[in-house]
XYZ file of C-alpha atoms in Angstrom:
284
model
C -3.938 -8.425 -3.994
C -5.623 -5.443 -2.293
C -3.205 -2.775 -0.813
C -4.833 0.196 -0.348
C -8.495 0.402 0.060
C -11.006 -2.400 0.095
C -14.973 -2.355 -0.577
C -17.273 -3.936 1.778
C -18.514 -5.806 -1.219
C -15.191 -6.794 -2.157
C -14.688 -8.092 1.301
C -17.387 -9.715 1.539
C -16.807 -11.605 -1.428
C -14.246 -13.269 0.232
C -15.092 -13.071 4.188
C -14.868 -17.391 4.338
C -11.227 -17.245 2.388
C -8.941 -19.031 4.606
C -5.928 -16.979 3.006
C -7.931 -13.339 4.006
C -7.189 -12.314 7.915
C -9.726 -9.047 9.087
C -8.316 -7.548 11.545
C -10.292 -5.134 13.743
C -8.761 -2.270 15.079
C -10.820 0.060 16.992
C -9.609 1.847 19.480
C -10.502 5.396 21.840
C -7.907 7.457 22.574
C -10.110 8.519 25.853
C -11.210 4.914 27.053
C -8.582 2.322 26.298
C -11.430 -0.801 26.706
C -13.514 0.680 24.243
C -11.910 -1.364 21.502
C -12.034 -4.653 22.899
C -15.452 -4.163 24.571
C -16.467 -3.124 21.029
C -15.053 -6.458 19.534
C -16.437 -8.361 21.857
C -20.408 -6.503 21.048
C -19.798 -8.085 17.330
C -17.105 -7.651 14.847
C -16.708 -9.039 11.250
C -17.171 -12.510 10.753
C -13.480 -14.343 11.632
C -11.693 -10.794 12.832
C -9.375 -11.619 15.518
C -8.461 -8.101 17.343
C -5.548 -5.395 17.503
C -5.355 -3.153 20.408
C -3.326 0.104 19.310
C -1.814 0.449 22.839
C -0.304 -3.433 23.156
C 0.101 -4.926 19.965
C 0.229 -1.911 17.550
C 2.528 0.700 19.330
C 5.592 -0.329 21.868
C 7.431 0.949 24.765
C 7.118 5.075 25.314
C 10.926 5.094 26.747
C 13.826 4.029 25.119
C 16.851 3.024 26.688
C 18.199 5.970 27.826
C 14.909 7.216 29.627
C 13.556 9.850 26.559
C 10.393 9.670 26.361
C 9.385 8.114 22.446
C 5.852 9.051 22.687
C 2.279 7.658 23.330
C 2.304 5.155 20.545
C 5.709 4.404 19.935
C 6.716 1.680 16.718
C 7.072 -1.797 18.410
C 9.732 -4.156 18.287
C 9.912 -5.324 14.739
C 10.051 -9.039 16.154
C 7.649 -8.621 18.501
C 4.991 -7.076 15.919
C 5.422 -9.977 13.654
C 4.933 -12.619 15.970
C 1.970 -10.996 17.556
C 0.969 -11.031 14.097
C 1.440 -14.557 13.403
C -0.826 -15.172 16.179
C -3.370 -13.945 14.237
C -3.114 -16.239 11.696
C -1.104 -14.109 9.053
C 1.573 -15.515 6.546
C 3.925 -14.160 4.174
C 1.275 -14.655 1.499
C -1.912 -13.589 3.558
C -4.319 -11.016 2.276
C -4.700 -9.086 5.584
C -7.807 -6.510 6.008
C -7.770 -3.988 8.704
C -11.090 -2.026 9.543
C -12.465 0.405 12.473
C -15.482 2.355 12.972
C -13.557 5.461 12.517
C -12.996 5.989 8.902
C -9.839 4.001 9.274
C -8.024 6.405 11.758
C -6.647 3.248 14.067
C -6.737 0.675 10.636
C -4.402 2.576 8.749
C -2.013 2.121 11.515
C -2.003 -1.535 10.986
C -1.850 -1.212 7.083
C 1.167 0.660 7.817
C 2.665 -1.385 10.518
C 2.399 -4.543 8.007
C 4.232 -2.422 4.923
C 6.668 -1.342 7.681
C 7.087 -4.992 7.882
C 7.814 -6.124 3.959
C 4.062 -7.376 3.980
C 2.084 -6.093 0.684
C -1.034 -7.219 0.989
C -2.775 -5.609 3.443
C -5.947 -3.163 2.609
C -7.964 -0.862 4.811
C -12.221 -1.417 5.024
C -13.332 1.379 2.951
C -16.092 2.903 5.556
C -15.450 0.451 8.080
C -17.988 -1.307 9.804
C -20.794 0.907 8.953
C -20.322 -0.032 4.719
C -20.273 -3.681 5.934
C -23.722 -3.003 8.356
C -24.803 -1.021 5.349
C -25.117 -3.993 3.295
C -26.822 -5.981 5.260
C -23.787 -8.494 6.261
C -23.931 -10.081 9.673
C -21.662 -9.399 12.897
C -20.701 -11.817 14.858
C -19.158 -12.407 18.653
C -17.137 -15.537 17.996
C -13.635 -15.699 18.795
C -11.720 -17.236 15.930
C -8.871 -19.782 16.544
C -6.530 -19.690 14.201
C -3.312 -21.610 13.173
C 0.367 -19.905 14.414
C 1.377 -17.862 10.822
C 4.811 -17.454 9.455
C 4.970 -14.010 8.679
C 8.277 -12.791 8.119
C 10.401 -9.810 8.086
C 11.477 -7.969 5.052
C 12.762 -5.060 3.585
C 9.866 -2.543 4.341
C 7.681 -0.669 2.385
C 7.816 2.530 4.271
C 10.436 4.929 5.230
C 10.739 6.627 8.878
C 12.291 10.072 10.135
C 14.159 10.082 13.821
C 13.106 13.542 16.148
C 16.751 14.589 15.014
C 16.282 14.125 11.463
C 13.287 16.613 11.756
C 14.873 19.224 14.133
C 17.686 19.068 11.814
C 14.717 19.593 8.756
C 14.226 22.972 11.088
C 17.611 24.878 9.691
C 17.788 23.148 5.970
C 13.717 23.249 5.136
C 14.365 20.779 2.399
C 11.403 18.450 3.482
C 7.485 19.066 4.220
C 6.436 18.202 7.543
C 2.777 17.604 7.120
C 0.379 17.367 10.465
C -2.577 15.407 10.654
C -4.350 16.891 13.461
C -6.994 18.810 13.926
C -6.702 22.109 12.729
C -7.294 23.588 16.574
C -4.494 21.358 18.446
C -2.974 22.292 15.343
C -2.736 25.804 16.172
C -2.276 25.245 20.269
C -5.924 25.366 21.111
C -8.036 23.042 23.258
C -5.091 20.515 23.447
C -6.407 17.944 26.158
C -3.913 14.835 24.819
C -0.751 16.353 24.818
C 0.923 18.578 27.707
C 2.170 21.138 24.813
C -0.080 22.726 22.142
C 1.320 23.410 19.079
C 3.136 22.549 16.173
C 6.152 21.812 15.047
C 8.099 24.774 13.472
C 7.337 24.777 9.587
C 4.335 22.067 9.454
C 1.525 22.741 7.287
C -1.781 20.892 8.788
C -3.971 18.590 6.663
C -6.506 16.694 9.067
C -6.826 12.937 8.316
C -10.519 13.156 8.612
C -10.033 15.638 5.330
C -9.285 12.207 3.166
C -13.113 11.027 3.670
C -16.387 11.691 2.436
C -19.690 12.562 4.126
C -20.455 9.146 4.483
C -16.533 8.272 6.208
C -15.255 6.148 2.642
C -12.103 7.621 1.404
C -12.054 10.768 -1.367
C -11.424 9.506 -5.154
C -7.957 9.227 -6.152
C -8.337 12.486 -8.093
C -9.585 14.949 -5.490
C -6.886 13.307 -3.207
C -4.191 14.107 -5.603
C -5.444 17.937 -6.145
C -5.695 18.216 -2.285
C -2.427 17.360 -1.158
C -0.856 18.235 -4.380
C -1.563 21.621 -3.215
C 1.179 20.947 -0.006
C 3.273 18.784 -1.388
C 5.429 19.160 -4.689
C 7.342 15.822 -4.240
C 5.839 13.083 -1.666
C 9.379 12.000 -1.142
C 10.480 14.866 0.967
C 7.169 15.055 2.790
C 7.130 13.732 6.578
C 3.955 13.161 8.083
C 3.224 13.718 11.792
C 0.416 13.935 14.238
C -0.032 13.622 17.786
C 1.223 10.299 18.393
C 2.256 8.085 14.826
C -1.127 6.917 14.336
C -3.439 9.295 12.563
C -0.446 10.069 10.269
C -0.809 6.672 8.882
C -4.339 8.016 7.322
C -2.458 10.526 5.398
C 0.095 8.265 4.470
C -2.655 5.604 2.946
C -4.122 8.341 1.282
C -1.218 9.494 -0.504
C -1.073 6.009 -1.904
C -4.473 5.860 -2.619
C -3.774 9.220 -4.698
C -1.219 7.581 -6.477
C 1.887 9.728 -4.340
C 3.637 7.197 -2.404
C 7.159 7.484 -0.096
C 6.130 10.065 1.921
C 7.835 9.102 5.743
C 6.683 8.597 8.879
C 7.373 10.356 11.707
C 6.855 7.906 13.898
C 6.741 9.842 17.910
C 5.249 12.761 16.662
C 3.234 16.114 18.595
C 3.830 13.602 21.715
C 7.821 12.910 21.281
C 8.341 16.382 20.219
C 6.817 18.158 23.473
C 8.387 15.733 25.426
C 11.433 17.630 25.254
C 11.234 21.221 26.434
C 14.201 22.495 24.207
C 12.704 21.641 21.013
C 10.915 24.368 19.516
C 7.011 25.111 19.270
C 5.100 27.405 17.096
C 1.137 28.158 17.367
C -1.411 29.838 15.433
C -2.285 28.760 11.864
C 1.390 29.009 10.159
């Protein structure tokens, strides 16, 4: 069972398993057809697609009218059976990948632990390790057979916007950003209608998990790194600008061996969307 990171070799090992589902998940936060159009150029042999605004995030409003964010959690339900669409069961190895050092894949390996499923893994270097070893891309849609993936006790732990404005007055947990370090500290924020960040956070950008060539940091260098922001992972809640780059940072805390680190699921977006919550800028 993979459930962290998987090589292109490894994958490839196994790219005719009936049992593995690839999943491709790119996505462009600035042209919302990119994805698909992408999948549709070639993907992985047998990848079925995601898209992060449809199947991977649900509705921005809740019931009441407040606004949740850009990439709101989906229906638990709805998620799974989307899901089983794809093929996946209870006991399927699902592989996510992107062509973005797993900033949109990690959201799926976190959906499907959100979910009570283990095995899922995220491409290590996406779909340039896979072109880098020669392996073949293909444009065929793959039918598969309805899954029976189920619902279980998740994996993953979640924070409400009121348990972190209440975080504001007791400090007792780390909020950690994953943006960049400018939107960060309120500058060239073209996303959100705010910049900022949220009273408190300390900033470690997702893209500062990788190496030069976009494959994840060793276990090691990831523990020193965010060992240096975060005592105890279990009082750490990571953020970004809309749930999904978190998701890096949360897959490479378990890659460094620190797991149960939260989720703040609406994030930069569900914060701002409220003028009375607070804001800070600059770098602290």
């Amino acid at each position: 069972m993979f459930k962290t990171l998987i090589s292109a070799s490894q994958l490839a090992a196994h790219i005719d398993d009936p049992k593995w589902v690839l999943v491709d998940c790119r996505h462009d936060l600035m042209n919302l057809a990119a994805g698909r159009d992408g999948y549709a150029a070639g993907h992985l042999p047998n990848a079925v697609f995601a898209d992060i605004e449809t199947v991977l995030s649900g509705a921005k409003r809740g019931p009441d009218g407040a606004f949740l964010g850009r990439h709101p959690l989906p229906e638990k339900e709805a998620l799974a059976e989307a899901l089983r669409a794809f093929g996946i069961d209870d006991d399927t190895q699902v592989v996510a990948y992107d062509a973005h050092g797993g900033m949109f894949a990690a959201r799926l390996w976190w959906l499907l632990r959100w979910l009570g499923h283990e095995a899922v893994a995220v491409l290590d270097g996406g779909m340039a390790a896979w072109q880098a070893l020669g392996q073949p891309l293909s444009t065929e849609v793959p039918v598969k057979p309805h899954g029976s993936l189920s619902i279980r006790a998740p994996f993953v732990p979640t924070v409400t916007v009121r348990e972190v404005m209440d975080n504001l007055a007791s400090g007792r947990r780390i909020v950690i950003d994953a943006r960049a370090a400018d939107r960060f500290r309120g500058e060239n924020e073209t996303i959100d209608p705010v910049g900022g960040h949220i009273p408190g956070a300390k900033n470690r950008f997702f893209k500062d998990n990788l190496q030069a060539d976009g494959r994840f940091k060793n276990p090691e260098d990831l523990r020193a790194e965010f060992g240096a922001l975060v005592d105890d992972p279990q009082r750490a809640i990571m953020q970004c600008g809309s749930g999904v780059t978190a998701c890096h940072n949360l897959l490479a805390l378990e890659v460094a061996g620190m797991p149960g680190a939260s989720l703040y699921p609406g994030s930069w977006s569900e914060w701002v969307g409220d003028p009375a919550r607070p804001v800070a800028k600059g770098a602290d």
